[in-house]
Short mmCIF file of C-alpha atoms in Angstrom, two decimals:
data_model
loop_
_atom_site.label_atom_id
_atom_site.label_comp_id
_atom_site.label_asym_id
_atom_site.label_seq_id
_atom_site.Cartn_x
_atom_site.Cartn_y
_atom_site.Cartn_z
CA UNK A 1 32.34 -29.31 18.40
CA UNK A 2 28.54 -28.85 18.32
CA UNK A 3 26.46 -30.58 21.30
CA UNK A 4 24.56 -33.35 19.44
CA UNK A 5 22.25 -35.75 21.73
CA UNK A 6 23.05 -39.01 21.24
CA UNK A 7 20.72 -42.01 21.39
CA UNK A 8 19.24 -43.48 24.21
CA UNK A 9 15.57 -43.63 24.96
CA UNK A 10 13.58 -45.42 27.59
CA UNK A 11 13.74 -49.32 26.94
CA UNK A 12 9.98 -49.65 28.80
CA UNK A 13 8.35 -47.84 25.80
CA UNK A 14 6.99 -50.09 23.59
CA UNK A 15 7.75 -48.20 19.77
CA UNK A 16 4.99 -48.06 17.71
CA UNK A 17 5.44 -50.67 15.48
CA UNK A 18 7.51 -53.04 17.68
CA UNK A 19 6.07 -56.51 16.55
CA UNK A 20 6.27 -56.12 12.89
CA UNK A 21 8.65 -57.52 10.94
CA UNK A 22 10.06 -56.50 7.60
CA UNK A 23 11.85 -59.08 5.55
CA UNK A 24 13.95 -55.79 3.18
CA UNK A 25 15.39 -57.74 0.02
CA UNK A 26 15.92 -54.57 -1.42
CA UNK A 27 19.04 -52.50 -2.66
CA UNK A 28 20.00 -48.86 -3.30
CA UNK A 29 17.99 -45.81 -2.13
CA UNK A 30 13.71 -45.69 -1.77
CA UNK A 31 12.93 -48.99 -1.15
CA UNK A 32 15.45 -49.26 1.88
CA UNK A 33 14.65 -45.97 3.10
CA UNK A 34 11.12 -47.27 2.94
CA UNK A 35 12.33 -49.97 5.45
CA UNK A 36 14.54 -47.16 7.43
CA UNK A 37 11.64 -45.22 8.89
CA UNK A 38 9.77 -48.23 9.60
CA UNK A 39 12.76 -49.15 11.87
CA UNK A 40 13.14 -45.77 13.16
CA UNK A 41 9.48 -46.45 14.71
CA UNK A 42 10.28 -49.88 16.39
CA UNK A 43 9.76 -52.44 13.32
CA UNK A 44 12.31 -55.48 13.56
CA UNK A 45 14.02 -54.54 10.16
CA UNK A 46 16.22 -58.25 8.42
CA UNK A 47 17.79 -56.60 5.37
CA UNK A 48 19.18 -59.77 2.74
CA UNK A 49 22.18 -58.43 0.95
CA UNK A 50 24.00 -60.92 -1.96
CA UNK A 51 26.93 -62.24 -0.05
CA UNK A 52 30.55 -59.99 -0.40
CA UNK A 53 29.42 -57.30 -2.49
CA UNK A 54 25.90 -56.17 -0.71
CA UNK A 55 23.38 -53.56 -1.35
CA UNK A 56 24.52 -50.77 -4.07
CA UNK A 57 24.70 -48.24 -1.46
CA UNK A 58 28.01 -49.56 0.35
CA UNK A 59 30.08 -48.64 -2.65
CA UNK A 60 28.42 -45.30 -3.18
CA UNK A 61 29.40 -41.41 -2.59
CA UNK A 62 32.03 -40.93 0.09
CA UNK A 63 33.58 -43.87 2.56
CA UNK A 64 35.65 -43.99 5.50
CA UNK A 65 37.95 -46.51 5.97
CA UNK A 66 36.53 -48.00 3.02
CA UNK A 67 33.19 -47.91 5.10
CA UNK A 68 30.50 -46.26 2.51
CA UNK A 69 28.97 -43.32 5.15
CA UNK A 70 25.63 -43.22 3.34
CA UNK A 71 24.55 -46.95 3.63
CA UNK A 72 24.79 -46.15 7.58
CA UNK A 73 21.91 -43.81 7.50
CA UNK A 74 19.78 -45.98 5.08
CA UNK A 75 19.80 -49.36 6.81
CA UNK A 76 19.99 -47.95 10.57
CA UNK A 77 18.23 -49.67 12.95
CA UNK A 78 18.26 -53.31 10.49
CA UNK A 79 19.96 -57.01 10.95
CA UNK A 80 21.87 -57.57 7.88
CA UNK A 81 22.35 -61.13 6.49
CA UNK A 82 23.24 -62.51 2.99
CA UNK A 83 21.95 -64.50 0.46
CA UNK A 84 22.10 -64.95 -3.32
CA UNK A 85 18.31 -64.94 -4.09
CA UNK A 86 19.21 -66.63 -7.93
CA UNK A 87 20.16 -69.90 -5.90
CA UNK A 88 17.79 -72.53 -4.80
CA UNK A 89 19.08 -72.03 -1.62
CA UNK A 90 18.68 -68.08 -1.68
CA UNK A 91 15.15 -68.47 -2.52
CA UNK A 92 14.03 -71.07 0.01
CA UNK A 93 15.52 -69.35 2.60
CA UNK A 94 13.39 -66.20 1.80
CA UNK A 95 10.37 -68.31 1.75
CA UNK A 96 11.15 -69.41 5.17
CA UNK A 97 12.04 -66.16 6.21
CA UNK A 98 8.09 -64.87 5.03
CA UNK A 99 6.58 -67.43 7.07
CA UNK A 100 6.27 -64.86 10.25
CA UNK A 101 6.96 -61.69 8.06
CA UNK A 102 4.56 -58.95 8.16
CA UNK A 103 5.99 -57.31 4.85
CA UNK A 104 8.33 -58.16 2.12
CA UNK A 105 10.25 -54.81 0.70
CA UNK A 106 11.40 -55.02 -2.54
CA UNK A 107 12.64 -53.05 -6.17
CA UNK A 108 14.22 -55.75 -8.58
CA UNK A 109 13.07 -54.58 -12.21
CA UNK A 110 9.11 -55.67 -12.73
CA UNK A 111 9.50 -59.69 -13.59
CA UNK A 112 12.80 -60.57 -11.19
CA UNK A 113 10.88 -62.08 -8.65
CA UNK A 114 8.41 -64.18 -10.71
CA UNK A 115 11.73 -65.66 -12.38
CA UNK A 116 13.22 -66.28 -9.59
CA UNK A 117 10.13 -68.65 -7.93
CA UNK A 118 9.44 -65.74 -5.20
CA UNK A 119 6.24 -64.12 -6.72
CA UNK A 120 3.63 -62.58 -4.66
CA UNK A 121 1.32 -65.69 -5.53
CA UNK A 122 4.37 -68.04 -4.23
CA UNK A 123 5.06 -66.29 -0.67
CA UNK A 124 1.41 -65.35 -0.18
CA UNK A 125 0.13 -68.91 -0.58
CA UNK A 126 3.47 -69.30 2.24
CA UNK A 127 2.13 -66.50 4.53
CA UNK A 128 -1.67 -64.70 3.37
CA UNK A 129 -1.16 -61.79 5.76
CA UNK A 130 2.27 -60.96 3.71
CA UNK A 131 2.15 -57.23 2.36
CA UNK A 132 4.67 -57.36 -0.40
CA UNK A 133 5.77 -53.58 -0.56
CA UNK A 134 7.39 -53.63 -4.98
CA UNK A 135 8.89 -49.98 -5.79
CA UNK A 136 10.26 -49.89 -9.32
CA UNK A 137 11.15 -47.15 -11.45
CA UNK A 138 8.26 -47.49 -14.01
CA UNK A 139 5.78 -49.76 -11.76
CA UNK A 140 4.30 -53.45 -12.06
CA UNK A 141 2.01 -52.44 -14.94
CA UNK A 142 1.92 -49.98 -18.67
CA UNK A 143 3.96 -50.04 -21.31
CA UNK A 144 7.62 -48.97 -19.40
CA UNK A 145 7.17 -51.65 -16.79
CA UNK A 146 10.13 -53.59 -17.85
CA UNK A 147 12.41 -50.78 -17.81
CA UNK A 148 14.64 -50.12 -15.81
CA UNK A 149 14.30 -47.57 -13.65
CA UNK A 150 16.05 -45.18 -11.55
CA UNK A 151 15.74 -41.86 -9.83
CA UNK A 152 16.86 -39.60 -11.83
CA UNK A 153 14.75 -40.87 -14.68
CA UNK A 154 11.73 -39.99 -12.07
CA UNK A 155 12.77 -36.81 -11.42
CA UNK A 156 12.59 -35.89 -15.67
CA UNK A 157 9.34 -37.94 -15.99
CA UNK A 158 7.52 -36.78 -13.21
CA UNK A 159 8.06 -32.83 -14.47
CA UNK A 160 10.42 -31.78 -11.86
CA UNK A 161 13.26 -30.84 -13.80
CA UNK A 162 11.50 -29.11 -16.61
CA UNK A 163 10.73 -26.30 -14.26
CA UNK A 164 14.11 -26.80 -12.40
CA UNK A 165 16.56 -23.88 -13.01
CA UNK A 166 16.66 -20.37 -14.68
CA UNK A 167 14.52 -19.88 -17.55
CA UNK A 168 17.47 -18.74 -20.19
CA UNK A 169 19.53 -22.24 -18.52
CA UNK A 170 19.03 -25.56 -19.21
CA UNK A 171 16.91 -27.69 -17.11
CA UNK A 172 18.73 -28.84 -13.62
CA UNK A 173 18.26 -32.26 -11.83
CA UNK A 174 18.10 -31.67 -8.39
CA UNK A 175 21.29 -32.09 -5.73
CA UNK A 176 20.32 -34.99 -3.84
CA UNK A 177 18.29 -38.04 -4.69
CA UNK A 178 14.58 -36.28 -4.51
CA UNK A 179 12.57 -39.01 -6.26
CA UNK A 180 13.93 -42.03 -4.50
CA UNK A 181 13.94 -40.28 -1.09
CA UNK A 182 10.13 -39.40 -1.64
CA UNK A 183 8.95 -42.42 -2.54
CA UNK A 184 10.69 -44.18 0.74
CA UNK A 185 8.12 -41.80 2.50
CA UNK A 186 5.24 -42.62 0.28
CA UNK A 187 6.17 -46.65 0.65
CA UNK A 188 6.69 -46.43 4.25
CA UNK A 189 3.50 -44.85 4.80
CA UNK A 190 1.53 -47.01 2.27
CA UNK A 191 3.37 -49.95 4.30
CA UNK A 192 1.52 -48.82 7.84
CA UNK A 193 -1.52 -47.90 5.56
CA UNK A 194 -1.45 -51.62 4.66
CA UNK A 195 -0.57 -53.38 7.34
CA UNK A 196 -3.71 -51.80 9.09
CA UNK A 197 -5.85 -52.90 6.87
CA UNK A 198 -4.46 -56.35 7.20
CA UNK A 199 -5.21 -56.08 10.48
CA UNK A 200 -9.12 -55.63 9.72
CA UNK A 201 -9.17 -58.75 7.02
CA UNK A 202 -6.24 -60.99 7.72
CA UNK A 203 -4.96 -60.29 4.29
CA UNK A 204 -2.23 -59.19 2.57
CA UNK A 205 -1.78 -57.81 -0.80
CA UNK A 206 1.13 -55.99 -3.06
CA UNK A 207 1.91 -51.82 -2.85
CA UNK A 208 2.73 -51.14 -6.16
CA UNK A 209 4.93 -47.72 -6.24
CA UNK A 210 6.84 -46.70 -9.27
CA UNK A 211 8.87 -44.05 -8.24
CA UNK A 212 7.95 -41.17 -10.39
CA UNK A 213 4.37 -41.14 -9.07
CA UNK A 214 4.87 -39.67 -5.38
CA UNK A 215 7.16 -36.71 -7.18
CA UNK A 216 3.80 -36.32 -9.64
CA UNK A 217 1.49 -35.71 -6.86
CA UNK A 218 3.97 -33.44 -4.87
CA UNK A 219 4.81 -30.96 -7.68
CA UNK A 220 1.66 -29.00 -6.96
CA UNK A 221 -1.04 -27.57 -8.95
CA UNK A 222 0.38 -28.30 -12.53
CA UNK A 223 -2.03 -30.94 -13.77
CA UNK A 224 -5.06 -29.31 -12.93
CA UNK A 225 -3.82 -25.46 -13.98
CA UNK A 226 -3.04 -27.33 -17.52
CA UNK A 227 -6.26 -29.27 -17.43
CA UNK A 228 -8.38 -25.73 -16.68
CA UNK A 229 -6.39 -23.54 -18.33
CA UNK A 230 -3.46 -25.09 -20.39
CA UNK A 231 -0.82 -23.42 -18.56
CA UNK A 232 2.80 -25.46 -18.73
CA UNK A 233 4.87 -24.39 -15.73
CA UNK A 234 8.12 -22.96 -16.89
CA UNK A 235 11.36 -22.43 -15.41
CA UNK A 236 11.58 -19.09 -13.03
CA UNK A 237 14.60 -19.80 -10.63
CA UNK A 238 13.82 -19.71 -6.95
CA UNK A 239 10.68 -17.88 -8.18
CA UNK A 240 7.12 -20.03 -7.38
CA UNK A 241 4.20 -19.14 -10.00
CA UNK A 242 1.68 -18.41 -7.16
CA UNK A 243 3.13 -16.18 -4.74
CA UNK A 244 5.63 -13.50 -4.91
CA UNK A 245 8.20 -12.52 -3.35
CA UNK A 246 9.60 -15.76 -3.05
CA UNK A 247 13.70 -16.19 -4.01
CA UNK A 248 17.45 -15.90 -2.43
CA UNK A 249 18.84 -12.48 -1.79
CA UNK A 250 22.24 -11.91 -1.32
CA UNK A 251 23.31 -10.06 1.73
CA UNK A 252 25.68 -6.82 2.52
CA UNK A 253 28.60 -9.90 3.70
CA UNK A 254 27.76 -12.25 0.70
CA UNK A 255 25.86 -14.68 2.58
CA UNK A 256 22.09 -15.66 1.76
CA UNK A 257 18.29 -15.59 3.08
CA UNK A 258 16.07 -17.38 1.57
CA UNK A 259 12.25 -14.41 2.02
CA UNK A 260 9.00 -15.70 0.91
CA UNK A 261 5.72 -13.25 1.30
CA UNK A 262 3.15 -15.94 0.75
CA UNK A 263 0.38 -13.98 2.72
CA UNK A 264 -0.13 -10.06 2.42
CA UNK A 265 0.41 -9.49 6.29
CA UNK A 266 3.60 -11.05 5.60
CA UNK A 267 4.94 -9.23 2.77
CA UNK A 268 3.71 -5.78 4.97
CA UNK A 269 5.93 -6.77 7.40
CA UNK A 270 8.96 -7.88 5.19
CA UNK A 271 8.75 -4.39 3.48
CA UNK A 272 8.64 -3.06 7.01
CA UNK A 273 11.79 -4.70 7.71
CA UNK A 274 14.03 -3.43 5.14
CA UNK A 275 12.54 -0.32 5.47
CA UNK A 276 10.96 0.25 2.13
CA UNK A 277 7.42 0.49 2.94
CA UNK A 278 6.15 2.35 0.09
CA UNK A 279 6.35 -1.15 -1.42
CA UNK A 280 2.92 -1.46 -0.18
CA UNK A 281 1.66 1.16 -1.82
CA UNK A 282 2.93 0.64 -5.60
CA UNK A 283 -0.10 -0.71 -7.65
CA UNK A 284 2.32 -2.65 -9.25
CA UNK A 285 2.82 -4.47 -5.53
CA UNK A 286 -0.16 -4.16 -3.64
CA UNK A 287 -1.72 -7.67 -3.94
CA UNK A 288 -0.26 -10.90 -4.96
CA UNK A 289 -1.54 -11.33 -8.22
CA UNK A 290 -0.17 -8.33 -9.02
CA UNK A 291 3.31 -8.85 -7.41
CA UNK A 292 3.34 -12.46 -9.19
CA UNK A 293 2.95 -10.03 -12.44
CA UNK A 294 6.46 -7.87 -11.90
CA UNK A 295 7.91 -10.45 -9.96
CA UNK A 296 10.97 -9.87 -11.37
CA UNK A 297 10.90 -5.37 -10.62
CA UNK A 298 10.16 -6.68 -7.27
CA UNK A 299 12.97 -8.72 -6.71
CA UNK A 300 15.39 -5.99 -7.85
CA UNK A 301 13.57 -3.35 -5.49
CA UNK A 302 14.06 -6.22 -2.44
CA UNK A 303 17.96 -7.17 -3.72
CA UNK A 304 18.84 -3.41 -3.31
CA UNK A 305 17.06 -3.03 0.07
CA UNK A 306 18.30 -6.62 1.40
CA UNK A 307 22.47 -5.70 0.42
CA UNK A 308 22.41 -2.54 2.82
CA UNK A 309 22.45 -5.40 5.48
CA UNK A 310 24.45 -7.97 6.76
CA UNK A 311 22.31 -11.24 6.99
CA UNK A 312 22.46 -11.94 10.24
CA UNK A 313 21.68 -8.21 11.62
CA UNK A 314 18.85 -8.38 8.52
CA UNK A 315 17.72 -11.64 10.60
CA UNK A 316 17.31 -10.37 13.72
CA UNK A 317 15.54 -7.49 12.36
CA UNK A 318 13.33 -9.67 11.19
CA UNK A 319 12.22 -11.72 14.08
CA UNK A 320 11.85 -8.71 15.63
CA UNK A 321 9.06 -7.14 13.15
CA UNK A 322 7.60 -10.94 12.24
CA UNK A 323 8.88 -11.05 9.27
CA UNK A 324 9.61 -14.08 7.12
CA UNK A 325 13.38 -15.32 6.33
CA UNK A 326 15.59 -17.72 6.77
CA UNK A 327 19.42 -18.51 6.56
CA UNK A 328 20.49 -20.49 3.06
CA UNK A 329 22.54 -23.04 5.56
CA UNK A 330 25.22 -25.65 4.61
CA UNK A 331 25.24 -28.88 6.50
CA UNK A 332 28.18 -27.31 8.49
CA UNK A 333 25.41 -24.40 10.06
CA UNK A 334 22.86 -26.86 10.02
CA UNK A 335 24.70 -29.09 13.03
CA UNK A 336 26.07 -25.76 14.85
CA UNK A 337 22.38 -24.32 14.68
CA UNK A 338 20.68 -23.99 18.37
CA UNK A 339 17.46 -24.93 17.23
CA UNK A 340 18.61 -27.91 15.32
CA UNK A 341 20.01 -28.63 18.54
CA UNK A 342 17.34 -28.27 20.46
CA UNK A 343 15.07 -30.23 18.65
CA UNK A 344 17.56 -33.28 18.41
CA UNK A 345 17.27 -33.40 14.82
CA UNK A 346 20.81 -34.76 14.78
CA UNK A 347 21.95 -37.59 16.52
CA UNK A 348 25.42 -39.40 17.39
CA UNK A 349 25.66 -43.07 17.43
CA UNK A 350 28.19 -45.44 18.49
CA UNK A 351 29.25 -47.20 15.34
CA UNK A 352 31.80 -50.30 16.28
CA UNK A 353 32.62 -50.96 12.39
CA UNK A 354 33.94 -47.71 12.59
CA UNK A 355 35.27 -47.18 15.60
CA UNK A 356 33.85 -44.29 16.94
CA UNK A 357 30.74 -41.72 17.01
CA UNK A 358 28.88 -41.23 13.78
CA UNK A 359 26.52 -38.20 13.35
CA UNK A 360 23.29 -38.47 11.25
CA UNK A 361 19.63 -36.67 10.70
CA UNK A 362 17.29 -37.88 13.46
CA UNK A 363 14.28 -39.41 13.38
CA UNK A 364 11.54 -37.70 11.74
CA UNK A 365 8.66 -36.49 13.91
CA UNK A 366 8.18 -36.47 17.57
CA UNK A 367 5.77 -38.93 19.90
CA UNK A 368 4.49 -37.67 22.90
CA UNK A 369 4.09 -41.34 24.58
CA UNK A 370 5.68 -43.44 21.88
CA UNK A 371 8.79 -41.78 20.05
CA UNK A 372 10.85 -43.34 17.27
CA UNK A 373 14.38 -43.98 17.92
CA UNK A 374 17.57 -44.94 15.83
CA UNK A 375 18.83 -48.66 16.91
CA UNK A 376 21.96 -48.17 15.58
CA UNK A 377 23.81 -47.36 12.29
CA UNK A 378 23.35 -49.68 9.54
CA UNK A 379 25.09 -52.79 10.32
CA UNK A 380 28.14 -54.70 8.93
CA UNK A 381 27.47 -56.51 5.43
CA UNK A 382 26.18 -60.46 7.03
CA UNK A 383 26.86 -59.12 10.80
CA UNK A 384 23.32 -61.26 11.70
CA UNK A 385 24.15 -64.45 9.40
CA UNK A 386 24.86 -66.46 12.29
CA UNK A 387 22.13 -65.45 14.33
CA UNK A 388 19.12 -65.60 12.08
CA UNK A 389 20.33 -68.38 9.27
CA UNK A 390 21.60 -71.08 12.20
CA UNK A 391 19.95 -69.60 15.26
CA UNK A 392 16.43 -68.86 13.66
CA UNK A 393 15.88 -70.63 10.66
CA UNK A 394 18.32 -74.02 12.09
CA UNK A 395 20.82 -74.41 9.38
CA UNK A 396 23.99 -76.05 9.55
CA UNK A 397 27.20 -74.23 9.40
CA UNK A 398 28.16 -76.68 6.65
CA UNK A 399 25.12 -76.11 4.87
CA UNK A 400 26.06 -72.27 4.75
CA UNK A 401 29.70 -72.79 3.86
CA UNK A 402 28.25 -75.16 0.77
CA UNK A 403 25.55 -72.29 -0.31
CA UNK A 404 28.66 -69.52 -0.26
CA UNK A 405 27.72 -67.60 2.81
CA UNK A 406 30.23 -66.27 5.34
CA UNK A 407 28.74 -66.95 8.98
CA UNK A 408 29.61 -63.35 10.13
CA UNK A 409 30.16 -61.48 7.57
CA UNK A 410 33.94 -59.23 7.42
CA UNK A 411 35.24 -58.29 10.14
CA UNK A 412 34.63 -54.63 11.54
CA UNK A 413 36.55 -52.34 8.87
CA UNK A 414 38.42 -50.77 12.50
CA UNK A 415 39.85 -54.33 13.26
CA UNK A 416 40.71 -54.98 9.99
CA UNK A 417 42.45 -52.16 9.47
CA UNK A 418 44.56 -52.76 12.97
#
């Protein structure tokens, strides 16, 4: 078993954004990950699920104990209650619950809200300092707004997957959910970015974030090579169209590196490396732009070198020289590595729904003075009903029986299943 740190920081650092609180009425995958690294940092995090079913994300991908794993790492460090927002009593208890709220997260399809009497003009008139964070697929305005929207559209519309793949393949969407997961960073930093400025006028306003527009930006120069020079990016594998080498060679024991030789000091020394210095020398080599011209001869030329070594006797020779490569991990190397180790970028947390110790990516980033830090694992489905509907906002238990709501949610799936 690898040695993962476990959580625990020092409770007389104030986090960075202790104090703010974040009313998350949202489901699924960007909008609560939006949420998530605002409570990694300290932000007092009250996600509203609809009672006995709950976000999305508890029935997706893989369970245990008919615990889904996923929704752990996505509402860590949040209070969970429930509420049916379609009800009268769903919706007043949101606009109570705005009335000290820093920010509102939400991604019901463009329109929901407005239906539903819980508007941005209803809960600001409530609270004017309210940031009302709305990430659809398609955005609050143009002609798709009232789509509906998901990731994987994103990834299509945005251009990712056209250049995704091998050229003689068809296009690939990508393994894991890239679109939602980078527009949680793009809402969680246009969140801070907004709250700040609140802090100047006293104001709030809405963050309008549709999710293929983060994905846009981050796909690099395309836009402004078609713009100049009406070049459309096409599909070239593991291949980038503005430096070469850059792909996955196979090693002498059929394991992978990943090389990349994005400055000409570096590709000196990853010829030097696997001995084949004349590399340097060939015209056809000898600068970038010319390497990004017989990308492919050079590939070949680095496969045959690369398979007269095992990969991780090719690696040390490689930190030895300078070079640049890297091991094409699994998440089973990725918890065994030292240096993940050592720089705590997994962490074990005591999960009582399940049991026992639950292992998850850390929080991103390190603070000298003020570091982030992972409450806990995302909470049972209601687990804070009690304490925020009757203990914060004063209703009755009979009230809450009449509107539907359980007072504690389930029980712990590792009591239930005793």
């Amino acid at each position: 078993m690898s040695e993962i740190k476990a959580a625990g920081g020092n409770p007389d650092v104030v986090k960075p954004l202790a104090g703010f609180k974040i009313l998350d009425i949202s489901n699924f995958l960007a909008a609560p990950m939006c949420s998530m690294f605002l409570a990694d940092f300290g932000a007092d995090v009250l996600k509203v699920e609809r009672p006995e079913h709950g976000d999305e994300v508890r029935h997706w991908g893989e369970n245990r104990d008919g615990v889904g794993l996923y929704y752990k790492v996505l509402n860590r460090g949040k209070r969970s209650i429930t509420l049916d927002l379609r009800t009268p009593f769903g919706a007043e208890t949101v606009k109570r619950l705005v009335r000290d709220a820093d920010v509102i997260v939400e991604n019901y399809r463009t329109g929901t809200l407005e239906k539903w009497g819980l508007g941005y003009d209803v809960l600001s008139a409530i609270n004017p300092r309210l940031v009302m964070v709305r990430v659809t697929g398609w955005g609050q305005t143009g002609p798709h707004s009232p789509r509906p929207g998901f990731g994987t559209l994103a990834e299509a519309y945005a251009g990712f997957v056209a250049i995704n793949g091998e050229p003689d393949r068809p296009p690939l969407l990508p393994g894991f959910g890239l679109a939602d997961s980078t527009t949680g960073l793009m809402a969680a930093f246009l969140t801070v970015t907004a709250l700040h400025e609140a802090k100047r006028s006293g104001r709030g306003q809405v963050i309008d974030l549709a999710i293929y527009e983060t994905l846009l930006t981050l796909l690099g120069p395309q836009v402004v090579n078609y713009d100049q020079l009406g070049l459309v990016q096409q599909r070239s594998g593991s291949r980038l169209p503005f430096t070469a080498p850059r792909n996955t060679y196979r090693t002498k024991d059929g394991q992978y590196v990943a090389i990349a030789g994005s400055a000409q000091s570096t590709f000196v020394r990853i010829c030097a490396a696997l001995g084949v210095p004349a590399l340097v020398e060939d015209s056809r080599f000898a600068t970038n732009r010319a390497r990004l011209v017989n990308a492919a001869v050079l590939d070949e030329h680095l496969q045959a070198a690369i398979e007269r070594f095992d990969r991780d006797d090719l690696l040390s020779t490689f930190i030895e020289i300078g070079a640049t490569a890297a091991p094409v991990n699994t998440v089973a190397d990725i918890v065994d590595d030292p240096h993940v180790q050592a720089r705590e970028n997994i962490v074990s947390l005591d999960d009582p729904e399940l049991g026992g110790q639950l292992r998850m990516q850390n929080v991103v980033g390190k603070f000298s003075r003020t570091p982030g830090e992972i409450a806990a694992p995302g909470p049972r489905l209601g687990e804070h009903n009690r304490a925020v509907l009757v203990g914060q906002l004063g209703y009755t238990e009979a009230e809450l029986a009449e509107a539907g709501i359980a007072l504690d949610g389930p029980a712990p799936a590792a009591e239930a299943a005793q």
